[in-house]
Coordinates of N, CA and C in Angstrom, one line a residue:
X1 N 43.6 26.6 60.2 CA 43.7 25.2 60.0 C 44.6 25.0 58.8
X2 N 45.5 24.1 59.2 CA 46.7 23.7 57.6 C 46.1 23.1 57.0
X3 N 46.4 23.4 55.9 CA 45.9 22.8 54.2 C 46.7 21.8 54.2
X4 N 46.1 20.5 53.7 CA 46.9 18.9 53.5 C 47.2 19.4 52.2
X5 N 48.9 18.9 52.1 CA 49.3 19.3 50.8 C 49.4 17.8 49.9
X6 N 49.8 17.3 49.2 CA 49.8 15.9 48.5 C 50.7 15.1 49.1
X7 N 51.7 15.2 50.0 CA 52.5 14.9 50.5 C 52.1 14.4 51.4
X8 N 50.7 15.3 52.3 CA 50.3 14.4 53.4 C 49.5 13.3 52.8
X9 N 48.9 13.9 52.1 CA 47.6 13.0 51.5 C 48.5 11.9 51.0
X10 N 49.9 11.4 50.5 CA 50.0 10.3 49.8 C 50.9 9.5 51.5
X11 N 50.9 10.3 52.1 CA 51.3 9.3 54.1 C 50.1 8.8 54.2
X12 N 48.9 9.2 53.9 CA 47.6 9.0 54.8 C 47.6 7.5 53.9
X13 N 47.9 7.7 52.3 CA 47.1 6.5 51.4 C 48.3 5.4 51.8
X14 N 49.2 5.4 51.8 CA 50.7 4.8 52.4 C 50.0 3.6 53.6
X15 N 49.6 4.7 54.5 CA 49.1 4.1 55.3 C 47.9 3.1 55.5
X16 N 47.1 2.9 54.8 CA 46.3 2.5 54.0 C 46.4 1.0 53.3
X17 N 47.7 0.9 53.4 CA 48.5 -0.5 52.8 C 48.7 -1.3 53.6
X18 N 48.2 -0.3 55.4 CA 48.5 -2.1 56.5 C 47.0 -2.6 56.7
X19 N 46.1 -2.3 56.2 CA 44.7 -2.6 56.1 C 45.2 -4.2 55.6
X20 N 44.2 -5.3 56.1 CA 44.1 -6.4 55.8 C 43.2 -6.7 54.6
X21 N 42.3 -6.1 54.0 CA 41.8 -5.9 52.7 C 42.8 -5.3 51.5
X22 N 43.8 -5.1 51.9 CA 44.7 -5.0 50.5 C 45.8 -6.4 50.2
X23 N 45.3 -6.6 49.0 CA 46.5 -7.5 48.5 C 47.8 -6.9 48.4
X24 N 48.8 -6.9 49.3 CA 50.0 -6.8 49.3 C 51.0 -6.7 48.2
X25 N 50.9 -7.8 47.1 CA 51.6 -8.3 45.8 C 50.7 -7.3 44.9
X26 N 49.3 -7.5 44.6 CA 48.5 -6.7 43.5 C 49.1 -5.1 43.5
X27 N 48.8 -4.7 45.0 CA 49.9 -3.1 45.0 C 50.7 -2.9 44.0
X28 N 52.3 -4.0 44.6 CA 53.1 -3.4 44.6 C 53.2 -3.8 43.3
X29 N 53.2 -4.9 42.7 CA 53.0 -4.9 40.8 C 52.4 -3.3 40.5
X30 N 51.3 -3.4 40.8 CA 50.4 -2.4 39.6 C 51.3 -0.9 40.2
X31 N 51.8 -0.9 41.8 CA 53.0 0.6 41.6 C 54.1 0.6 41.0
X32 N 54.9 -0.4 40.9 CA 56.1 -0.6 39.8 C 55.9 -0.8 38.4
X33 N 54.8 -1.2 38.1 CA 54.3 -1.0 36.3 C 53.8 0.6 36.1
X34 N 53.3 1.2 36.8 CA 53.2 2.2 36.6 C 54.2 3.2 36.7
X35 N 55.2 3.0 37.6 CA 56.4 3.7 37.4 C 57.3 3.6 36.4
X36 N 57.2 2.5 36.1 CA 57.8 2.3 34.9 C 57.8 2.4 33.5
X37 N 56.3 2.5 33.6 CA 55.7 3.4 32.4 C 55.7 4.8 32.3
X38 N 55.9 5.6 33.1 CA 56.5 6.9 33.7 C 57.9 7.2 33.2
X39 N 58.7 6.2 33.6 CA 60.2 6.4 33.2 C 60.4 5.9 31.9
X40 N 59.7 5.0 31.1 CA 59.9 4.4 30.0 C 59.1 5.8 29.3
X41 N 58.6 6.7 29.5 CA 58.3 7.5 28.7 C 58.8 8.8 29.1
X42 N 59.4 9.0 30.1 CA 60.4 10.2 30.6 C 59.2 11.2 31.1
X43 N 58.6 10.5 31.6 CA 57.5 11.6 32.2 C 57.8 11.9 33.8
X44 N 57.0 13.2 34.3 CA 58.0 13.2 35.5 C 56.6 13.4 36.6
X45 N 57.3 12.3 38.0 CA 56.0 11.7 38.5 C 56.1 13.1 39.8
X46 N 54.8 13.5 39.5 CA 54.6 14.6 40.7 C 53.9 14.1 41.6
X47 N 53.8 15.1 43.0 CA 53.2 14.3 43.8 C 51.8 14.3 43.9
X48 N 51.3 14.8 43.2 CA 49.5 14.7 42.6 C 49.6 13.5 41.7
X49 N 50.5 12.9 40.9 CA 50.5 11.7 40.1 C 50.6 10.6 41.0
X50 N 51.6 10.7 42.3 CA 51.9 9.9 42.8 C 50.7 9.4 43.8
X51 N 49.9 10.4 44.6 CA 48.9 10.4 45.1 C 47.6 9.7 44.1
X52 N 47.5 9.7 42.9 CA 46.6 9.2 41.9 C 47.0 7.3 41.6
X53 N 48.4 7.7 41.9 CA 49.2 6.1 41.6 C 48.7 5.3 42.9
X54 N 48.8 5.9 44.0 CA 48.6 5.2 45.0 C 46.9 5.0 45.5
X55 N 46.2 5.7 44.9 CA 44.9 5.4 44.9 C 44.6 4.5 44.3
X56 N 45.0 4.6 42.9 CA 44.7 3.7 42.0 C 45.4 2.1 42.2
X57 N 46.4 2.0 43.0 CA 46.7 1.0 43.8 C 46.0 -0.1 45.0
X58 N 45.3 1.3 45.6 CA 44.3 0.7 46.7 C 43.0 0.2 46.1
X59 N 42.7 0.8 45.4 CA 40.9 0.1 44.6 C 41.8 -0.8 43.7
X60 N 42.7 -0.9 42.9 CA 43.3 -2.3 42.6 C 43.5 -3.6 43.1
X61 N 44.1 -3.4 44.4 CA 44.4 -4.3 45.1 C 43.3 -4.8 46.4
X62 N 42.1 -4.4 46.1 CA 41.2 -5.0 47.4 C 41.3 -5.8 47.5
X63 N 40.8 -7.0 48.2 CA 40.0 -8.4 48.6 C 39.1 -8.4 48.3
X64 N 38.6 -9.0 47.4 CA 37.7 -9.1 47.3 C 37.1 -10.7 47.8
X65 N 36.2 -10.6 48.8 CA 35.5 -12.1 49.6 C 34.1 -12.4 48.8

């Protein structure tokens, strides 16, 4: 069996953003502030950071009803 490397894991969370329980705008703010705090500090975004970015995106941006 293949091992998911962080690359698949961050297509699977990707995917995850056509759910109708994600706020669309909340995302993509809270992924471009975070990038940018990344680059404003010359840090360098791996794909285990990016996988953590994009989690931390999805429980950001729920709906909450």
């Amino acid at each position: 069996m293949r091992t998911q490397t962080p690359a698949d894991r961050c297509e699977e969370l990707v995917k995850c953003f056509d759910r109708d329980t994600v706020n669309h705008t909340y995302a993509l703010n809270f992924i471009l502030g975070t990038l940018r705090v990344y680059l404003q500090q010359g840090k360098t975004l791996t794909p285990e950071k990016l996988e953590d970015v994009l989690e931390s995106a999805l429980r950001f941006s729920k709906i909450r009803k």
